[in-house]
mmCIF file of N, CA and C in Angstrom:
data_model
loop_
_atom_site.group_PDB
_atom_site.id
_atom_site.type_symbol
_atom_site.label_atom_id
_atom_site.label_comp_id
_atom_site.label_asym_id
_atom_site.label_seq_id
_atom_site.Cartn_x
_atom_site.Cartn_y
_atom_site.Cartn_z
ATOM 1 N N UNK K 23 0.838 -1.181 0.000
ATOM 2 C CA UNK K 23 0.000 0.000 0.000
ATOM 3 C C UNK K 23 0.882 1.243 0.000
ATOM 4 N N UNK K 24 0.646 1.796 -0.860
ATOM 5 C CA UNK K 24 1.838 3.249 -1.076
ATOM 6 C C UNK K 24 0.183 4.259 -0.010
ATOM 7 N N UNK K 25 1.276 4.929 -0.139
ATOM 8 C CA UNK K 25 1.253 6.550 2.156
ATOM 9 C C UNK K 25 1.514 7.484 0.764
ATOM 10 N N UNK K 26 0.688 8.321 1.556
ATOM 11 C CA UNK K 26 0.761 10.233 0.978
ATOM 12 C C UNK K 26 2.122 10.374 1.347
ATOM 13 N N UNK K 27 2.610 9.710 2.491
ATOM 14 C CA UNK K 27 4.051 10.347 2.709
ATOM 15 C C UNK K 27 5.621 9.896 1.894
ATOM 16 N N UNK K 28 4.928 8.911 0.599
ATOM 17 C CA UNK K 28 6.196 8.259 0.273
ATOM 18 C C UNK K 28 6.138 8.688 -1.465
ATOM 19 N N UNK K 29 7.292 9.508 -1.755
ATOM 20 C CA UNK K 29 7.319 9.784 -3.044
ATOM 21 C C UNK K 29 7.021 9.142 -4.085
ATOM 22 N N UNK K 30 6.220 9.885 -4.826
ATOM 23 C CA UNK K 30 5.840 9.031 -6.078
ATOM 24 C C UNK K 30 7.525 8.096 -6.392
ATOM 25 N N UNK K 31 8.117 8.449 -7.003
ATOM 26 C CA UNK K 31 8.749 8.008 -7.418
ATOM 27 C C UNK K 31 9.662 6.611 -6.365
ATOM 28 N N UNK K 32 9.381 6.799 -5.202
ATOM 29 C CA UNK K 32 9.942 5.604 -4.464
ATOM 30 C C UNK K 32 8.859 4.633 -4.305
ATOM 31 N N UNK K 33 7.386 4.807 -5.214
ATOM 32 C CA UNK K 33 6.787 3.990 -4.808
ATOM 33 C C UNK K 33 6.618 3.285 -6.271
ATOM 34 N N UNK K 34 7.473 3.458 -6.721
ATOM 35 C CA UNK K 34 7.987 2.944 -8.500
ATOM 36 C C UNK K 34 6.889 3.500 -9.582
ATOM 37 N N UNK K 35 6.784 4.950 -9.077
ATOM 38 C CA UNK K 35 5.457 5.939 -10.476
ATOM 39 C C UNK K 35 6.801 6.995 -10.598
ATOM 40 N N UNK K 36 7.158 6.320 -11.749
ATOM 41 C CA UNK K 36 8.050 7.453 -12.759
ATOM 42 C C UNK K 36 7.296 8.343 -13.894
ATOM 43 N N UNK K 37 7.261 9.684 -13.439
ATOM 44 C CA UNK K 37 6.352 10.781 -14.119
ATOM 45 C C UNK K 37 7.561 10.980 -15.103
ATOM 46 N N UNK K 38 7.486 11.276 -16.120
ATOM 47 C CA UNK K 38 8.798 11.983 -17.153
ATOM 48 C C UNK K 38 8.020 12.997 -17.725
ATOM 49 N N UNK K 39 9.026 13.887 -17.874
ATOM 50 C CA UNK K 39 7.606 15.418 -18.785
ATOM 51 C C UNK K 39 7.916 14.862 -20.221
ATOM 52 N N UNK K 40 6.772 15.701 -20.427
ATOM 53 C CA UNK K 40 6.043 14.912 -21.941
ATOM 54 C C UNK K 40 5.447 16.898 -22.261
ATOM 55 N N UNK K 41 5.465 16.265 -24.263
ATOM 56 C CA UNK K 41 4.984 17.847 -24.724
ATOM 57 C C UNK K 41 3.600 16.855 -25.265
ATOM 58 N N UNK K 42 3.448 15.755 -24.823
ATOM 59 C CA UNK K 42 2.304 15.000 -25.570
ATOM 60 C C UNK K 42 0.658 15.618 -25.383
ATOM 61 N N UNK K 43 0.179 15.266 -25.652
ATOM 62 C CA UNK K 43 -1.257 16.046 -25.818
ATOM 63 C C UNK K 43 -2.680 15.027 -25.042
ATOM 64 N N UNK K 44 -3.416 15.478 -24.290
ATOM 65 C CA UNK K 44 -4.162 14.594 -24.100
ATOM 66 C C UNK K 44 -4.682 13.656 -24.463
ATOM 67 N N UNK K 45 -5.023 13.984 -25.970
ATOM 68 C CA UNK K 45 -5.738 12.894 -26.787
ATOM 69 C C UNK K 45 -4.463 11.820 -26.919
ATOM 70 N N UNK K 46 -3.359 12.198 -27.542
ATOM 71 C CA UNK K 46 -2.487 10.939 -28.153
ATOM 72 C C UNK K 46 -2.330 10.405 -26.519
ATOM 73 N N UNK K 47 -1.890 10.595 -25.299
ATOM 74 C CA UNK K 47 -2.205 10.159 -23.878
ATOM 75 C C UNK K 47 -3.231 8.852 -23.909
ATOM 76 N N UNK K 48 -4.147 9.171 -24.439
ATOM 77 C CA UNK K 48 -5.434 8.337 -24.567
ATOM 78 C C UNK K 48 -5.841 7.008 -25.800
ATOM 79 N N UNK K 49 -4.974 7.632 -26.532
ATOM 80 C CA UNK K 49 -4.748 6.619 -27.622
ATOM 81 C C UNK K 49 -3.656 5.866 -27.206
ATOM 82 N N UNK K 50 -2.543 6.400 -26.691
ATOM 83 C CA UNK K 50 -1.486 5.434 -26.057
ATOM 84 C C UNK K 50 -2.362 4.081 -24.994
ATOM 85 N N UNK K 51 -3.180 4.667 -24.028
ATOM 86 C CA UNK K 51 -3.688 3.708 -23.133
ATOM 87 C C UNK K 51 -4.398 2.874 -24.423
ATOM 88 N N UNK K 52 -5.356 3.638 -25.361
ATOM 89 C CA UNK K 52 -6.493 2.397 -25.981
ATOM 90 C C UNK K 52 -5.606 1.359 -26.540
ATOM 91 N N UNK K 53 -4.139 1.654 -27.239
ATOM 92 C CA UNK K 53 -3.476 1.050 -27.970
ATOM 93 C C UNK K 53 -3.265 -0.104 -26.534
ATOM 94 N N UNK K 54 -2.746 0.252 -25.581
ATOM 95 C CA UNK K 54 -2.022 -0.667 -24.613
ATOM 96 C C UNK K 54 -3.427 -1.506 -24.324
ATOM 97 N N UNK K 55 -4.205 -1.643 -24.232
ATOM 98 C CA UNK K 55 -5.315 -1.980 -23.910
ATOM 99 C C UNK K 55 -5.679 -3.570 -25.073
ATOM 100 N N UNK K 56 -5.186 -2.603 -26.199
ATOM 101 C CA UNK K 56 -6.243 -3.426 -27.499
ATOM 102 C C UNK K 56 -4.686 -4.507 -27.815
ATOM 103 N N UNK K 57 -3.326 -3.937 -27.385
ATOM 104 C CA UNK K 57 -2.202 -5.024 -27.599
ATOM 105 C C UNK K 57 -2.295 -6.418 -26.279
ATOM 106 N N UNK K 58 -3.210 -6.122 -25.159
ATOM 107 C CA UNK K 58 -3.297 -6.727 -24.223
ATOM 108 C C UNK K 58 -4.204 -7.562 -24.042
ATOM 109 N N UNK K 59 -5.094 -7.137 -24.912
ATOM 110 C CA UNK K 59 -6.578 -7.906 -24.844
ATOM 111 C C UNK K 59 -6.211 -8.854 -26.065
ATOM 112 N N UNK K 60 -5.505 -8.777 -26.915
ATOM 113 C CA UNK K 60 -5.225 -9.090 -28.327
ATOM 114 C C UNK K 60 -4.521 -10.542 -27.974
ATOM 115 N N UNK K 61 -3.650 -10.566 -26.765
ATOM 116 C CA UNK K 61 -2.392 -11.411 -26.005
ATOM 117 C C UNK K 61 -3.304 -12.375 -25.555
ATOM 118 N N UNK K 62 -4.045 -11.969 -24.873
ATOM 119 C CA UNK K 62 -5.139 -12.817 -23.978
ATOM 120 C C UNK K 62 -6.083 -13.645 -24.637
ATOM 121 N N UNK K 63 -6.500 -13.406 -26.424
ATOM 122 C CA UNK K 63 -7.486 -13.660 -27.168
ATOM 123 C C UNK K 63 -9.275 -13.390 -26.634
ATOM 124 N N UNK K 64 -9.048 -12.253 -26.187
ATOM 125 C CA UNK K 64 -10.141 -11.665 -25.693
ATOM 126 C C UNK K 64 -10.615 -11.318 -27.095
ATOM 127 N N UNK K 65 -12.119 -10.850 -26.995
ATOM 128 C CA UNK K 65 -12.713 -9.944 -28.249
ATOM 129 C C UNK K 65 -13.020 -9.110 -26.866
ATOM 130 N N UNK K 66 -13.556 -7.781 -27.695
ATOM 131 C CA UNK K 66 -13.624 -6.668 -27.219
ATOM 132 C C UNK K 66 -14.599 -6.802 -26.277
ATOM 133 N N UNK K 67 -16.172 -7.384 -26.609
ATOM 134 C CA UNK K 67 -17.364 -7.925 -26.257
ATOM 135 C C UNK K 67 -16.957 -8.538 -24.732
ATOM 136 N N UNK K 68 -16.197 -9.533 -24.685
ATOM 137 C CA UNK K 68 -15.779 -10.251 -23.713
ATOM 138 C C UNK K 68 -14.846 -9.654 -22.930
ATOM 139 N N UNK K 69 -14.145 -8.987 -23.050
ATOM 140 C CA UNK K 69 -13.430 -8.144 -22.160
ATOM 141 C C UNK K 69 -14.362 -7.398 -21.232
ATOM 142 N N UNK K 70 -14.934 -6.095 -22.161
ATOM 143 C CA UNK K 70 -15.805 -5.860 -21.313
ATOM 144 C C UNK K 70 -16.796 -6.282 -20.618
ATOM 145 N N UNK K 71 -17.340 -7.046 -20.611
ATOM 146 C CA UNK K 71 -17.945 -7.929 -20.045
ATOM 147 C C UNK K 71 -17.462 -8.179 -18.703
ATOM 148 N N UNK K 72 -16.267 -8.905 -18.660
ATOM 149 C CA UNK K 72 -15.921 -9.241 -17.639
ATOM 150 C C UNK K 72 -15.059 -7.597 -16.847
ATOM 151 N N UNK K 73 -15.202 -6.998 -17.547
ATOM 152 C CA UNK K 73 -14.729 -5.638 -16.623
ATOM 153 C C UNK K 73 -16.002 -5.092 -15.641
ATOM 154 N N UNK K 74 -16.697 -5.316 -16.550
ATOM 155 C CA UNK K 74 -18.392 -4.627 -15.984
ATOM 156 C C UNK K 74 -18.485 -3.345 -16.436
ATOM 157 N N UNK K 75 -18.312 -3.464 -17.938
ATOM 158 C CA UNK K 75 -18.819 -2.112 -19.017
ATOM 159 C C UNK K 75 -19.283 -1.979 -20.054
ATOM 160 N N UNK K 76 -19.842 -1.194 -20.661
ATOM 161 C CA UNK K 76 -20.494 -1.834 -22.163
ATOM 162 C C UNK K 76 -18.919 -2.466 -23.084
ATOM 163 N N UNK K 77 -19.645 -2.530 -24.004
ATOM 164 C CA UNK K 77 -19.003 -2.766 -25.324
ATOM 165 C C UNK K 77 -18.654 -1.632 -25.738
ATOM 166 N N UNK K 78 -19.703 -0.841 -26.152
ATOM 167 C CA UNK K 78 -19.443 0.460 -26.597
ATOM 168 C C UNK K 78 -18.226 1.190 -25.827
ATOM 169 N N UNK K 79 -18.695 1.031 -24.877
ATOM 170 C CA UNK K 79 -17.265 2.301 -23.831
ATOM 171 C C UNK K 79 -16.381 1.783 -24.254
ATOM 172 N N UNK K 80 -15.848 -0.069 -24.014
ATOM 173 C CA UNK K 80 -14.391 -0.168 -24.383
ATOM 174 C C UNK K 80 -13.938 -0.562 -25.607
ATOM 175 N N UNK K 81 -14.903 -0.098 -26.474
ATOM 176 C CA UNK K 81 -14.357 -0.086 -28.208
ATOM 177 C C UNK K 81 -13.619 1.852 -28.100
ATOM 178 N N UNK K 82 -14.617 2.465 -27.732
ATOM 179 C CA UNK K 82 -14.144 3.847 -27.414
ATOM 180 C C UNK K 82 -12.994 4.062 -26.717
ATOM 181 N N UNK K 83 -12.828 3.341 -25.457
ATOM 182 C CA UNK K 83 -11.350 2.830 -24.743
ATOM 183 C C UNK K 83 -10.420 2.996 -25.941
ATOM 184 N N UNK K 84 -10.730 2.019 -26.726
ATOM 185 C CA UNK K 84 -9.435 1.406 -27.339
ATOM 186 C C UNK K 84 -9.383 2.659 -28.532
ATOM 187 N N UNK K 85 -9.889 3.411 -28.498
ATOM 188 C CA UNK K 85 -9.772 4.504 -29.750
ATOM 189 C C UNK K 85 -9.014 5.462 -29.145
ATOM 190 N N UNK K 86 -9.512 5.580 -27.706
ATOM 191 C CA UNK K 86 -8.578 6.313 -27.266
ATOM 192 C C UNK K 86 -9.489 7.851 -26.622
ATOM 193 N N UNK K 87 -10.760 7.530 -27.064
ATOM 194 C CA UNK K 87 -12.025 8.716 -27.173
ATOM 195 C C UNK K 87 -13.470 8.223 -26.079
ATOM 196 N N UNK K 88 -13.454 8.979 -25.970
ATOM 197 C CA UNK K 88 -15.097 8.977 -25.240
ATOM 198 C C UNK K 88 -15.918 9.425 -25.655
ATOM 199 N N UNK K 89 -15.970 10.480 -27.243
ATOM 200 C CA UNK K 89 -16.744 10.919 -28.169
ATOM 201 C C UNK K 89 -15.883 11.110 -29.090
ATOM 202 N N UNK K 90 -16.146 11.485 -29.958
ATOM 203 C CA UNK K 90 -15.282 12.020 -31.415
ATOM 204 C C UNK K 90 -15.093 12.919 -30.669
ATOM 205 N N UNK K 91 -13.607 13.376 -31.029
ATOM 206 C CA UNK K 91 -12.635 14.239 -30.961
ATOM 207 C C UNK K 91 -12.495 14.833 -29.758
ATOM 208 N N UNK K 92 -12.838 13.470 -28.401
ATOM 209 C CA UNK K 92 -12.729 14.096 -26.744
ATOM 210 C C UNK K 92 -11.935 12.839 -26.513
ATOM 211 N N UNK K 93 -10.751 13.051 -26.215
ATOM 212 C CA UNK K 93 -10.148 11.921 -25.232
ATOM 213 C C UNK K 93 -10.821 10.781 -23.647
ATOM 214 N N UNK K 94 -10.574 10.129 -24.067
ATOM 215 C CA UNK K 94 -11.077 9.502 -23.078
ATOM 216 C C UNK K 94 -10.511 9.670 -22.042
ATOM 217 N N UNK K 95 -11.551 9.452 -20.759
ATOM 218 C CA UNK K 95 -11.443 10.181 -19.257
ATOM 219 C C UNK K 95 -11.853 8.752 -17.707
ATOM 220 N N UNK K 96 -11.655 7.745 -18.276
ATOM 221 C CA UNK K 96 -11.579 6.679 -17.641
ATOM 222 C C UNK K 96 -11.721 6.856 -16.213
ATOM 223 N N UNK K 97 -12.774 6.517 -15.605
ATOM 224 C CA UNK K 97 -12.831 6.234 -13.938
ATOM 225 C C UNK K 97 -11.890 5.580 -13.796
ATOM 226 N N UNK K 98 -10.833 5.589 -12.283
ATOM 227 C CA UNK K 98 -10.065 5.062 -11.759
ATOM 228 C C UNK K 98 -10.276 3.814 -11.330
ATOM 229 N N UNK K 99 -11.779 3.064 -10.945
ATOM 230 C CA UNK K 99 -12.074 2.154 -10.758
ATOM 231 C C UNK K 99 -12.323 1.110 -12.366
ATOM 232 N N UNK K 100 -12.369 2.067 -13.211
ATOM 233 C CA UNK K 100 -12.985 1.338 -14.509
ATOM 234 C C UNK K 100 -11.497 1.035 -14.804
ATOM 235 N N UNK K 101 -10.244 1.362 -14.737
ATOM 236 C CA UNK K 101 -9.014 1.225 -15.098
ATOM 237 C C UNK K 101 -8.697 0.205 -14.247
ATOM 238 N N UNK K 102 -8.689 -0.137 -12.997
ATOM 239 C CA UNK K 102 -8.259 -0.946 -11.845
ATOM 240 C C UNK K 102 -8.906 -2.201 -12.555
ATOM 241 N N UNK K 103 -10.600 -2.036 -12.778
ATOM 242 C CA UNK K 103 -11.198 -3.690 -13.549
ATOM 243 C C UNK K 103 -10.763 -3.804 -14.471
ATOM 244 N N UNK K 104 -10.050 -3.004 -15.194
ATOM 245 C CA UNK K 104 -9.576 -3.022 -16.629
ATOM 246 C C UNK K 104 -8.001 -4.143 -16.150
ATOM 247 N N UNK K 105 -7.492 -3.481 -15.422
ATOM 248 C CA UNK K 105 -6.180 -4.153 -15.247
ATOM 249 C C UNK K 105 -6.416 -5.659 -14.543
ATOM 250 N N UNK K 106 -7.128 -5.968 -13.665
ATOM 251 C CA UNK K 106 -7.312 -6.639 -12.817
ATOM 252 C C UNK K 106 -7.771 -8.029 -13.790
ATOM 253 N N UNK K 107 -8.816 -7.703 -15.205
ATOM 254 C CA UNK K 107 -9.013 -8.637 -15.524
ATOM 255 C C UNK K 107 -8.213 -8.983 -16.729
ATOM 256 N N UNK K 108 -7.427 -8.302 -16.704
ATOM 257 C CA UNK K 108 -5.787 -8.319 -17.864
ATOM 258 C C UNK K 108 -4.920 -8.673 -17.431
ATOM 259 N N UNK K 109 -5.069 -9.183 -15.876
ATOM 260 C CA UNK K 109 -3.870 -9.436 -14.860
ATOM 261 C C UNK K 109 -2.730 -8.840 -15.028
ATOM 262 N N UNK K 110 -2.161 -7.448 -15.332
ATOM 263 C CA UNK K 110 -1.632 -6.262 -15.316
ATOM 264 C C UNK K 110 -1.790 -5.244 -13.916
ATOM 265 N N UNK K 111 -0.404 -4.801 -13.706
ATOM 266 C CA UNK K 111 -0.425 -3.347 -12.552
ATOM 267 C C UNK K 111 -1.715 -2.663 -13.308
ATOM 268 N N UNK K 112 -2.011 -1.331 -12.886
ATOM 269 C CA UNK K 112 -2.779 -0.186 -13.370
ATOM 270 C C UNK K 112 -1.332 0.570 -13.679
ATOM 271 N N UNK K 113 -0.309 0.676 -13.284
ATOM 272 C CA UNK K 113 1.035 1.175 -14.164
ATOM 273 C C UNK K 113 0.924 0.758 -15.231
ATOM 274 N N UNK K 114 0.570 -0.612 -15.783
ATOM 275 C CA UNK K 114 1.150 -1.407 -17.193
ATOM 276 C C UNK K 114 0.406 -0.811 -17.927
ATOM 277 N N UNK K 115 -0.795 0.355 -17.829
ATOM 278 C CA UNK K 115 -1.931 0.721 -18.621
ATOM 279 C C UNK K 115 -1.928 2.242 -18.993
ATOM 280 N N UNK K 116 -1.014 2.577 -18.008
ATOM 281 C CA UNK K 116 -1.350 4.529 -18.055
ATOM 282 C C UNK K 116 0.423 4.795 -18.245
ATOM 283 N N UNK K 117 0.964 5.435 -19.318
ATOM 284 C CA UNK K 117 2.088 5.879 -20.041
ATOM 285 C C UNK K 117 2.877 6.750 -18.597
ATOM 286 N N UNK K 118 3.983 6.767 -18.361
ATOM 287 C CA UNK K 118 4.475 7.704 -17.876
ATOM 288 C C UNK K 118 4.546 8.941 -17.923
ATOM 289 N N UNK K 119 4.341 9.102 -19.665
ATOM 290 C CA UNK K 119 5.046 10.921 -20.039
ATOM 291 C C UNK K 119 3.686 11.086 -19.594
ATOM 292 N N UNK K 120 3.324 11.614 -18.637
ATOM 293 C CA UNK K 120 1.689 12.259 -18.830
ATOM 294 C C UNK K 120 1.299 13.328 -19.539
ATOM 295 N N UNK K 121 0.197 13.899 -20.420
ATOM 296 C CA UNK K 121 0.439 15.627 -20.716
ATOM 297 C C UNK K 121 0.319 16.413 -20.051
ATOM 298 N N UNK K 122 0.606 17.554 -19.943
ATOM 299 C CA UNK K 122 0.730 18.373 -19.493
ATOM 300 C C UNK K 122 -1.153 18.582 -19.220
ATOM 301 N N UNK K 123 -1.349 19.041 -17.654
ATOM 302 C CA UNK K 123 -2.993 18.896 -17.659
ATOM 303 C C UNK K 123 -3.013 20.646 -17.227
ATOM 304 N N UNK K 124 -2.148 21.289 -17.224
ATOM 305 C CA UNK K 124 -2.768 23.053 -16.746
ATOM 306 C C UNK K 124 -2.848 23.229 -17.558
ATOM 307 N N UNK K 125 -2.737 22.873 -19.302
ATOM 308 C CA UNK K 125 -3.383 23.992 -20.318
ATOM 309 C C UNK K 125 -4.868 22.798 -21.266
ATOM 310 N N UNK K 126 -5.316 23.170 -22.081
ATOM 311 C CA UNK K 126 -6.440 22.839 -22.831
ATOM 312 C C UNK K 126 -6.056 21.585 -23.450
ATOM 313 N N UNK K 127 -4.891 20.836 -23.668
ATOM 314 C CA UNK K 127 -4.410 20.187 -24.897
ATOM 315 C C UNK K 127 -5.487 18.974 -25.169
#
């Protein structure tokens, strides 16, 4: 269990700055998602399923979008079932470079 009091980084979350943009952020996860489910011989249908989400959301997952031309914004719990039934950290799913989140990108 990682403590408010123990640095990200000693609790093995390496942030690196990134000029990346929210959306490609989001396509990075759908990509990691759709190379993982792909490993497993999941279909998309069945994945979600066993996550406890539509179909629809995690075809959108894997695009990387939650509407045309809005990055996807994933509950923290929907990422945890995501990993959990990929038998993956929630690290193995979310990129390090994060974008930059104080401006619009």
């Amino acid at each position: 269990m990682v403590h408010d009091s123990v640095p990200p980084s000693q609790a093995g979350i390496v942030r690196t700055g990134s000029n990346r943009s929210k959306a490609d952020f989001s396509r990075a996860i759908g990509l990691t998602l759709q190379r993982l489910r792909l490993e497993r011989g999941y279909s998309q249908e069945r994945l979600a399923h066993m996550a406890g989400i539509s179909s629809y959301t995690y075809q959108k997952f894997e695009k990387g979008e939650s509407k045309p031309g809005t990055p996807m914004n994933p509950r923290l719990f929907t990422l945890l079932s995501l990993a959990e039934v990929l038998d993956v950290e929630l690290e193995d799913l979310v990129p390090t470079d994060w974008p930059d989140l104080t401006e619009g990108s």
